[in-house]
PDB file of C-alpha atoms in Angstrom:
ATOM      1  CA  UNK K   1     -18.869  -1.756  14.242  1.00 93.00           C
ATOM      2  CA  UNK K   2     -15.435  -0.659  13.081  1.00 97.00           C
ATOM      3  CA  UNK K   3     -15.085   2.271  10.686  1.00 97.00           C
ATOM      4  CA  UNK K   4     -12.417   2.624   8.015  1.00 98.00           C
ATOM      5  CA  UNK K   5     -11.523   6.056   6.655  1.00 95.00           C
ATOM      6  CA  UNK K   6     -10.588   5.213   3.107  1.00 96.00           C
ATOM      7  CA  UNK K   7      -9.806   6.526  -0.359  1.00 95.00           C
ATOM      8  CA  UNK K   8      -9.999   4.039  -3.256  1.00 94.00           C
ATOM      9  CA  UNK K   9      -6.997   5.617  -5.000  1.00 94.00           C
ATOM     10  CA  UNK K  10      -4.679   5.134  -2.003  1.00 96.00           C
ATOM     11  CA  UNK K  11      -2.486   2.014  -2.151  1.00 98.00           C
ATOM     12  CA  UNK K  12      -2.192   2.086   1.641  1.00 98.00           C
ATOM     13  CA  UNK K  13      -5.974   2.003   2.002  1.00 97.00           C
ATOM     14  CA  UNK K  14      -6.117  -0.739  -0.579  1.00 98.00           C
ATOM     15  CA  UNK K  15      -3.833  -2.887   1.582  1.00 98.00           C
ATOM     16  CA  UNK K  16      -6.345  -2.669   4.415  1.00 98.00           C
ATOM     17  CA  UNK K  17      -9.329  -3.454   2.197  1.00 98.00           C
ATOM     18  CA  UNK K  18      -7.548  -6.501   0.758  1.00 98.00           C
ATOM     19  CA  UNK K  19      -6.808  -7.758   4.276  1.00 98.00           C
ATOM     20  CA  UNK K  20     -10.440  -7.229   5.275  1.00 98.00           C
ATOM     21  CA  UNK K  21     -11.598  -9.311   2.318  1.00 98.00           C
ATOM     22  CA  UNK K  22      -8.941 -12.015   2.652  1.00 98.00           C
ATOM     23  CA  UNK K  23      -9.670 -12.461   6.374  1.00 98.00           C
ATOM     24  CA  UNK K  24     -13.465 -12.370   6.008  1.00 98.00           C
ATOM     25  CA  UNK K  25     -13.968  -9.127   7.947  1.00 98.00           C
ATOM     26  CA  UNK K  26     -15.214  -6.752   5.268  1.00 97.00           C
ATOM     27  CA  UNK K  27     -18.780  -6.867   6.616  1.00 96.00           C
ATOM     28  CA  UNK K  28     -17.526  -5.831  10.075  1.00 97.00           C
ATOM     29  CA  UNK K  29     -16.404  -2.418   8.797  1.00 98.00           C
ATOM     30  CA  UNK K  30     -18.221   0.699   7.662  1.00 97.00           C
ATOM     31  CA  UNK K  31     -16.132   2.402   4.965  1.00 96.00           C
ATOM     32  CA  UNK K  32     -16.088   6.206   5.159  1.00 95.00           C
ATOM     33  CA  UNK K  33     -14.654   8.402   2.372  1.00 92.00           C
ATOM     34  CA  UNK K  34     -11.681  10.613   3.170  1.00 90.00           C
ATOM     35  CA  UNK K  35      -9.455  12.834   1.059  1.00 85.00           C
ATOM     36  CA  UNK K  36      -6.998  15.669   1.534  1.00 78.00           C
ATOM     37  CA  UNK K  37      -3.367  16.723   1.492  1.00 72.00           C
ATOM     38  CA  UNK K  38      -0.887  18.379   3.819  1.00 65.00           C
ATOM     39  CA  UNK K  39      -1.870  21.717   2.252  1.00 65.00           C
ATOM     40  CA  UNK K  40      -5.605  21.092   2.522  1.00 70.00           C
ATOM     41  CA  UNK K  41      -6.715  18.370   4.959  1.00 71.00           C
ATOM     42  CA  UNK K  42     -10.193  18.338   3.419  1.00 73.00           C
ATOM     43  CA  UNK K  43     -12.095  15.309   4.721  1.00 79.00           C
ATOM     44  CA  UNK K  44      -9.172  13.762   6.586  1.00 81.00           C
ATOM     45  CA  UNK K  45     -10.127  12.372  10.037  1.00 84.00           C
ATOM     46  CA  UNK K  46      -7.894  14.719  12.035  1.00 80.00           C
ATOM     47  CA  UNK K  47      -9.596  13.932  15.334  1.00 83.00           C
ATOM     48  CA  UNK K  48      -8.764  10.255  14.884  1.00 87.00           C
ATOM     49  CA  UNK K  49      -5.289  10.725  13.374  1.00 90.00           C
ATOM     50  CA  UNK K  50      -3.529  14.009  14.130  1.00 91.00           C
ATOM     51  CA  UNK K  51      -1.064  13.295  11.295  1.00 91.00           C
ATOM     52  CA  UNK K  52      -3.887  13.829   8.804  1.00 89.00           C
ATOM     53  CA  UNK K  53      -3.266  10.598   6.906  1.00 92.00           C
ATOM     54  CA  UNK K  54      -5.344   7.602   5.912  1.00 95.00           C
ATOM     55  CA  UNK K  55      -6.163   4.781   6.362  1.00 97.00           C
ATOM     56  CA  UNK K  56      -7.593   5.148   9.855  1.00 97.00           C
ATOM     57  CA  UNK K  57      -9.546   2.392  11.610  1.00 98.00           C
ATOM     58  CA  UNK K  58     -11.840   3.156  14.526  1.00 97.00           C
ATOM     59  CA  UNK K  59     -12.836   0.306  16.818  1.00 96.00           C
ATOM     60  CA  UNK K  60     -15.234   0.000  19.765  1.00 94.00           C
ATOM     61  CA  UNK K  61     -12.646  -1.373  22.196  1.00 93.00           C
ATOM     62  CA  UNK K  62      -9.971   1.304  21.999  1.00 94.00           C
ATOM     63  CA  UNK K  63      -8.419   4.312  20.290  1.00 95.00           C
ATOM     64  CA  UNK K  64      -8.379   4.641  16.523  1.00 97.00           C
ATOM     65  CA  UNK K  65      -5.529   2.875  14.737  1.00 98.00           C
ATOM     66  CA  UNK K  66      -3.551   4.449  11.924  1.00 97.00           C
ATOM     67  CA  UNK K  67      -0.724   3.572   9.568  1.00 96.00           C
ATOM     68  CA  UNK K  68      -1.593   0.720   7.237  1.00 98.00           C
ATOM     69  CA  UNK K  69       0.988  -1.606   8.798  1.00 97.00           C
ATOM     70  CA  UNK K  70      -0.540  -1.169  12.251  1.00 98.00           C
ATOM     71  CA  UNK K  71      -4.090  -1.651  10.960  1.00 98.00           C
ATOM     72  CA  UNK K  72      -3.219  -4.736   8.901  1.00 98.00           C
ATOM     73  CA  UNK K  73      -1.400  -6.342  11.822  1.00 98.00           C
ATOM     74  CA  UNK K  74      -4.406  -5.657  14.065  1.00 98.00           C
ATOM     75  CA  UNK K  75      -6.915  -7.064  11.570  1.00 98.00           C
ATOM     76  CA  UNK K  76      -4.813 -10.173  11.013  1.00 98.00           C
ATOM     77  CA  UNK K  77      -4.561 -10.772  14.768  1.00 98.00           C
ATOM     78  CA  UNK K  78      -8.286 -10.136  15.192  1.00 97.00           C
ATOM     79  CA  UNK K  79      -9.170 -12.774  12.600  1.00 98.00           C
ATOM     80  CA  UNK K  80      -6.283 -15.195  13.134  1.00 97.00           C
ATOM     81  CA  UNK K  81      -5.509 -14.752   9.451  1.00 97.00           C
ATOM     82  CA  UNK K  82      -1.932 -16.027   9.512  1.00 98.00           C
ATOM     83  CA  UNK K  83      -0.632 -13.269   7.238  1.00 98.00           C
ATOM     84  CA  UNK K  84       2.445 -12.845   9.459  1.00 98.00           C
ATOM     85  CA  UNK K  85       3.758 -16.425   9.816  1.00 97.00           C
ATOM     86  CA  UNK K  86       6.167 -16.753  12.727  1.00 96.00           C
ATOM     87  CA  UNK K  87       8.583 -18.898  10.730  1.00 95.00           C
ATOM     88  CA  UNK K  88       9.139 -16.098   8.202  1.00 95.00           C
ATOM     89  CA  UNK K  89       8.094 -13.077  10.249  1.00 97.00           C
ATOM     90  CA  UNK K  90      11.117 -10.855   9.655  1.00 97.00           C
ATOM     91  CA  UNK K  91      11.165 -11.573   5.940  1.00 97.00           C
ATOM     92  CA  UNK K  92       7.444 -10.816   5.645  1.00 97.00           C
ATOM     93  CA  UNK K  93       7.786  -7.570   7.602  1.00 98.00           C
ATOM     94  CA  UNK K  94      10.773  -6.483   5.516  1.00 98.00           C
ATOM     95  CA  UNK K  95       8.976  -7.227   2.260  1.00 98.00           C
ATOM     96  CA  UNK K  96       5.957  -5.273   3.507  1.00 98.00           C
ATOM     97  CA  UNK K  97       8.222  -2.354   4.444  1.00 98.00           C
ATOM     98  CA  UNK K  98       9.867  -2.470   1.017  1.00 98.00           C
ATOM     99  CA  UNK K  99       6.474  -2.412  -0.700  1.00 98.00           C
ATOM    100  CA  UNK K 100       5.347   0.457   1.504  1.00 98.00           C
ATOM    101  CA  UNK K 101       8.504   2.350   0.550  1.00 98.00           C
ATOM    102  CA  UNK K 102       7.646   1.880  -3.114  1.00 98.00           C
ATOM    103  CA  UNK K 103       4.181   3.290  -2.414  1.00 98.00           C
ATOM    104  CA  UNK K 104       5.601   6.228  -0.465  1.00 97.00           C
ATOM    105  CA  UNK K 105       7.896   7.219  -3.313  1.00 98.00           C
ATOM    106  CA  UNK K 106       5.230   6.739  -5.972  1.00 98.00           C
ATOM    107  CA  UNK K 107       2.694   8.808  -4.022  1.00 96.00           C
ATOM    108  CA  UNK K 108       5.226  11.607  -3.473  1.00 95.00           C
ATOM    109  CA  UNK K 109       5.782  11.752  -7.229  1.00 96.00           C
ATOM    110  CA  UNK K 110       2.055  12.367  -7.685  1.00 94.00           C
ATOM    111  CA  UNK K 111       1.955  14.997  -4.933  1.00 87.00           C
ATOM    112  CA  UNK K 112       4.869  16.893  -6.483  1.00 86.00           C
ATOM    113  CA  UNK K 113       2.843  17.532  -9.628  1.00 87.00           C
ATOM    114  CA  UNK K 114      -0.554  17.978  -7.984  1.00 80.00           C
ATOM    115  CA  UNK K 115       0.288  20.045  -4.921  1.00 75.00           C
ATOM    116  CA  UNK K 116       3.080  22.326  -6.132  1.00 80.00           C
ATOM    117  CA  UNK K 117       2.725  25.170  -8.628  1.00 81.00           C
ATOM    118  CA  UNK K 118       4.367  24.235 -11.896  1.00 83.00           C
ATOM    119  CA  UNK K 119       7.222  26.713 -11.428  1.00 83.00           C
ATOM    120  CA  UNK K 120       8.151  25.101  -8.092  1.00 86.00           C
ATOM    121  CA  UNK K 121       8.158  21.477  -9.222  1.00 87.00           C
ATOM    122  CA  UNK K 122      11.453  19.611  -9.231  1.00 91.00           C
ATOM    123  CA  UNK K 123      11.997  17.091 -12.011  1.00 92.00           C
ATOM    124  CA  UNK K 124      15.227  15.807 -10.382  1.00 92.00           C
ATOM    125  CA  UNK K 125      13.365  15.234  -7.125  1.00 93.00           C
ATOM    126  CA  UNK K 126      10.667  13.269  -8.967  1.00 94.00           C
ATOM    127  CA  UNK K 127      13.325  11.155 -10.664  1.00 96.00           C
ATOM    128  CA  UNK K 128      15.015  10.621  -7.312  1.00 96.00           C
ATOM    129  CA  UNK K 129      11.782   9.109  -6.005  1.00 97.00           C
ATOM    130  CA  UNK K 130      11.551   6.874  -9.070  1.00 98.00           C
ATOM    131  CA  UNK K 131      15.136   5.756  -8.436  1.00 98.00           C
ATOM    132  CA  UNK K 132      13.984   4.504  -5.028  1.00 98.00           C
ATOM    133  CA  UNK K 133      11.201   2.562  -6.700  1.00 98.00           C
ATOM    134  CA  UNK K 134      13.478   0.958  -9.275  1.00 98.00           C
ATOM    135  CA  UNK K 135      16.123  -0.014  -6.714  1.00 98.00           C
ATOM    136  CA  UNK K 136      13.453  -1.693  -4.609  1.00 98.00           C
ATOM    137  CA  UNK K 137      11.966  -3.507  -7.602  1.00 98.00           C
ATOM    138  CA  UNK K 138      15.400  -4.696  -8.696  1.00 98.00           C
ATOM    139  CA  UNK K 139      16.121  -6.011  -5.203  1.00 98.00           C
ATOM    140  CA  UNK K 140      12.835  -7.921  -5.155  1.00 98.00           C
ATOM    141  CA  UNK K 141      13.529  -9.386  -8.588  1.00 98.00           C
ATOM    142  CA  UNK K 142      17.033 -10.434  -7.525  1.00 97.00           C
ATOM    143  CA  UNK K 143      16.499 -11.621  -3.954  1.00 95.00           C
ATOM    144  CA  UNK K 144      12.876 -11.796  -2.876  1.00 95.00           C
ATOM    145  CA  UNK K 145      11.013 -13.825  -5.486  1.00 96.00           C
ATOM    146  CA  UNK K 146      11.154 -16.934  -3.293  1.00 92.00           C
ATOM    147  CA  UNK K 147       9.223 -15.014  -0.602  1.00 90.00           C
ATOM    148  CA  UNK K 148       6.362 -14.535  -3.042  1.00 96.00           C
ATOM    149  CA  UNK K 149       5.616 -18.258  -3.260  1.00 92.00           C
ATOM    150  CA  UNK K 150       3.553 -20.281  -0.839  1.00 92.00           C
ATOM    151  CA  UNK K 151       0.617 -19.291   1.381  1.00 96.00           C
ATOM    152  CA  UNK K 152      -0.621 -15.723   1.374  1.00 98.00           C
ATOM    153  CA  UNK K 153       1.357 -13.257   3.527  1.00 98.00           C
ATOM    154  CA  UNK K 154       1.173  -9.572   4.266  1.00 98.00           C
ATOM    155  CA  UNK K 155       4.323  -9.028   2.245  1.00 98.00           C
ATOM    156  CA  UNK K 156       2.606 -10.384  -0.848  1.00 98.00           C
ATOM    157  CA  UNK K 157      -0.475  -8.216  -0.297  1.00 98.00           C
ATOM    158  CA  UNK K 158       1.590  -5.073   0.196  1.00 98.00           C
ATOM    159  CA  UNK K 159       3.677  -5.753  -2.886  1.00 98.00           C
ATOM    160  CA  UNK K 160       0.615  -6.490  -5.015  1.00 98.00           C
ATOM    161  CA  UNK K 161      -0.897  -3.160  -3.959  1.00 98.00           C
ATOM    162  CA  UNK K 162       2.373  -1.314  -4.635  1.00 98.00           C
ATOM    163  CA  UNK K 163       2.668  -2.729  -8.142  1.00 98.00           C
ATOM    164  CA  UNK K 164      -0.972  -1.976  -8.828  1.00 98.00           C
ATOM    165  CA  UNK K 165      -0.373   1.631  -7.842  1.00 98.00           C
ATOM    166  CA  UNK K 166       2.592   1.879 -10.195  1.00 98.00           C
ATOM    167  CA  UNK K 167       0.317   0.756 -13.023  1.00 98.00           C
ATOM    168  CA  UNK K 168      -2.417   3.147 -11.900  1.00 97.00           C
ATOM    169  CA  UNK K 169      -0.328   6.326 -11.591  1.00 96.00           C
ATOM    170  CA  UNK K 170       2.956   5.622 -13.385  1.00 97.00           C
ATOM    171  CA  UNK K 171       2.048   3.093 -16.064  1.00 95.00           C
ATOM    172  CA  UNK K 172       4.073   4.842 -18.765  1.00 96.00           C
ATOM    173  CA  UNK K 173       7.290   4.076 -16.869  1.00 97.00           C
ATOM    174  CA  UNK K 174       6.777   0.326 -17.409  1.00 96.00           C
ATOM    175  CA  UNK K 175       8.103  -1.163 -14.175  1.00 98.00           C
ATOM    176  CA  UNK K 176       7.885  -4.677 -15.728  1.00 98.00           C
ATOM    177  CA  UNK K 177      10.737  -4.142 -18.188  1.00 97.00           C
ATOM    178  CA  UNK K 178      13.687  -6.334 -17.197  1.00 97.00           C
ATOM    179  CA  UNK K 179      11.801  -7.899 -14.280  1.00 98.00           C
ATOM    180  CA  UNK K 180      10.228 -10.971 -15.826  1.00 98.00           C
ATOM    181  CA  UNK K 181       9.854 -12.980 -12.605  1.00 98.00           C
ATOM    182  CA  UNK K 182       8.180 -10.146 -10.711  1.00 98.00           C
ATOM    183  CA  UNK K 183       5.926  -9.356 -13.669  1.00 98.00           C
ATOM    184  CA  UNK K 184       4.835 -12.996 -13.904  1.00 98.00           C
ATOM    185  CA  UNK K 185       4.076 -13.128 -10.190  1.00 98.00           C
ATOM    186  CA  UNK K 186       2.052  -9.901 -10.343  1.00 98.00           C
ATOM    187  CA  UNK K 187       0.008 -11.153 -13.281  1.00 98.00           C
ATOM    188  CA  UNK K 188      -1.161 -14.099 -11.232  1.00 98.00           C
ATOM    189  CA  UNK K 189      -1.586 -12.258  -7.945  1.00 98.00           C
ATOM    190  CA  UNK K 190      -3.683  -9.527  -9.544  1.00 98.00           C
ATOM    191  CA  UNK K 191      -6.300 -12.160 -10.373  1.00 98.00           C
ATOM    192  CA  UNK K 192      -7.075 -12.852  -6.719  1.00 98.00           C
ATOM    193  CA  UNK K 193     -10.691 -11.791  -6.085  1.00 98.00           C
ATOM    194  CA  UNK K 194      -9.639  -9.418  -3.301  1.00 98.00           C
ATOM    195  CA  UNK K 195      -7.222  -7.683  -5.657  1.00 98.00           C
ATOM    196  CA  UNK K 196      -9.757  -7.445  -8.465  1.00 98.00           C
ATOM    197  CA  UNK K 197     -12.418  -6.052  -6.109  1.00 97.00           C
ATOM    198  CA  UNK K 198     -10.110  -3.317  -4.813  1.00 97.00           C
ATOM    199  CA  UNK K 199      -8.339  -2.325  -8.052  1.00 96.00           C
ATOM    200  CA  UNK K 200      -7.965   1.469  -8.271  1.00 90.00           C
ATOM    201  CA  UNK K 201     -10.150   2.964 -10.919  1.00 73.00           C
ATOM    202  CA  UNK K 202     -12.114  -0.272 -11.051  1.00 48.00           C
TER     203      UNK K 202
END
């Protein structure tokens, strides 16, 4: 059986759990809790991923896989899920990368306040991360909405998880303001059973 090192609050882990549900593989995985930071690796699976990050997926047939994009691509190939359609492959991969960038910036904002002593925190640095988020959201609203229609893709899953994380950790910043099309899409996508089952804090 495969094992997934996971933390329910992580949007990157959520991506993997959504893919497992959407591709019918959730019962093929044992979920193991993991938590830690660069300052204190805690329960992170360092033997499986020397970078000390999650998610990590162990599998009987080979070395452990890490980085959510690698794991999701593997799980999709394993199940023949079709989340990376050949006809739109580069668009799907770029949308997934954009969503992952939103997650990266949003997570770094959290780490700045949780991992640094108050006197060492940088408000301009935090706002610089939020600027990355807003530029990405504006680009999606302006140019990528058409990629959110049609059959389920990995780009849609990644974006849904990124937006869910913004609500979870940065809800007061109201990412929906001025982005009516993206907000409408998210409202519908969030109702997918896989998204409801993996909602952070749920």
